[in-house]
Amino acid sequence: MLTILISIILFILSSTGVLVLGDVADPIVIPTLSEIESVRIGNSSTRTDEEIKQKAIEFLQSAVPTKRQSVNDTPRAEEYTFFMLQGPTNEYLYRGYFYEVEHLFGLTSEWYYEIPYNGIYEVSEDFVEALLAEWNGEN
């Protein structure tokens, strides 16, 4: 019985990220407004207006490095949204995915931005919502 209880506790701790080992991801170097040529969210076309670029910068500024590791081309989350910033010479400044992870049967949640093979960052739900609102023209 004790073995089962310990196993359950270890499973809960590891699934919430408490027992994640490794180094913290490198901080995101925030590009300036002039360095961003376009923004793309999801499967839609890119946008180049200043408002969406500013919301993208604010979104990245809210990113806090975690010890979680990105080891796949896409996140392990069931649902995620593609997010990309492109520079003036068509190079990717940032290319990754943001997604929500629910805890306690959906009572609490955290948002993450994952850059494949580089790192996973916790981001503010407020900044995710502001970015999506600007993208959808709901400002």
Tab-separated table of C-alpha atoms in Angstrom, residues 80-135:
chain	number	residue	atom	x	y	z
A	80	TYR	CA	-1.324	24.325	-29.328
A	81	THR	CA	-1.054	27.410	-31.511
A	82	PHE	CA	1.811	28.213	-33.859
A	83	PHE	CA	3.540	31.568	-33.236
A	84	MET	CA	6.275	33.017	-35.427
A	85	LEU	CA	8.190	36.257	-35.735
A	86	GLN	CA	10.098	36.854	-38.943
A	87	GLY	CA	12.874	39.367	-39.545
A	88	PRO	CA	13.476	41.629	-42.541
A	89	THR	CA	15.544	39.057	-44.441
A	90	ASN	CA	12.929	36.301	-43.900
A	91	GLU	CA	14.895	34.671	-41.081
A	92	TYR	CA	12.933	33.337	-38.153
A	93	LEU	CA	13.445	35.427	-35.056
A	94	TYR	CA	11.204	33.108	-33.047
A	95	ARG	CA	9.261	30.076	-34.173
A	96	GLY	CA	7.339	28.077	-31.631
A	97	TYR	CA	4.003	27.218	-30.080
A	98	PHE	CA	1.944	28.447	-27.180
A	99	TYR	CA	-0.483	26.283	-25.255
A	100	GLU	CA	-2.378	25.934	-21.999
A	101	VAL	CA	-1.777	23.186	-19.440
A	102	GLU	CA	-4.653	22.573	-17.048
A	103	HIS	CA	-4.211	21.286	-13.499
A	104	LEU	CA	-6.610	19.995	-10.874
A	105	PHE	CA	-9.211	18.926	-13.441
A	106	GLY	CA	-9.226	22.311	-15.143
A	107	LEU	CA	-9.531	24.424	-12.009
A	108	THR	CA	-6.143	26.036	-12.603
A	109	SER	CA	-3.979	26.389	-15.657
A	110	GLU	CA	-0.668	27.753	-16.898
A	111	TRP	CA	0.311	28.998	-20.343
A	112	TYR	CA	3.577	28.097	-22.037
A	113	TYR	CA	5.532	29.160	-25.114
A	114	GLU	CA	7.709	26.367	-26.469
A	115	ILE	CA	10.561	26.897	-28.887
A	116	PRO	CA	11.341	23.395	-30.209
A	117	TYR	CA	14.633	22.003	-28.898
A	118	ASN	CA	15.493	25.328	-27.207
A	119	GLY	CA	13.221	25.765	-24.227
A	120	ILE	CA	9.805	26.079	-22.660
A	121	TYR	CA	8.722	29.377	-21.121
A	122	GLU	CA	5.804	30.165	-18.860
A	123	VAL	CA	3.819	33.094	-20.263
A	124	SER	CA	1.114	35.268	-18.815
A	125	GLU	CA	-2.463	34.370	-19.717
A	126	ASP	CA	-3.227	38.097	-19.911
A	127	PHE	CA	-0.581	38.570	-22.605
A	128	VAL	CA	-1.797	35.499	-24.519
A	129	GLU	CA	-5.335	36.887	-24.469
A	130	ALA	CA	-4.143	40.373	-25.509
A	131	LEU	CA	-2.126	38.905	-28.387
A	132	LEU	CA	-5.069	36.826	-29.610
A	133	ALA	CA	-7.493	39.736	-29.208
A	134	GLU	CA	-5.238	41.959	-31.319
A	135	TRP	CA	-4.830	39.186	-33.879
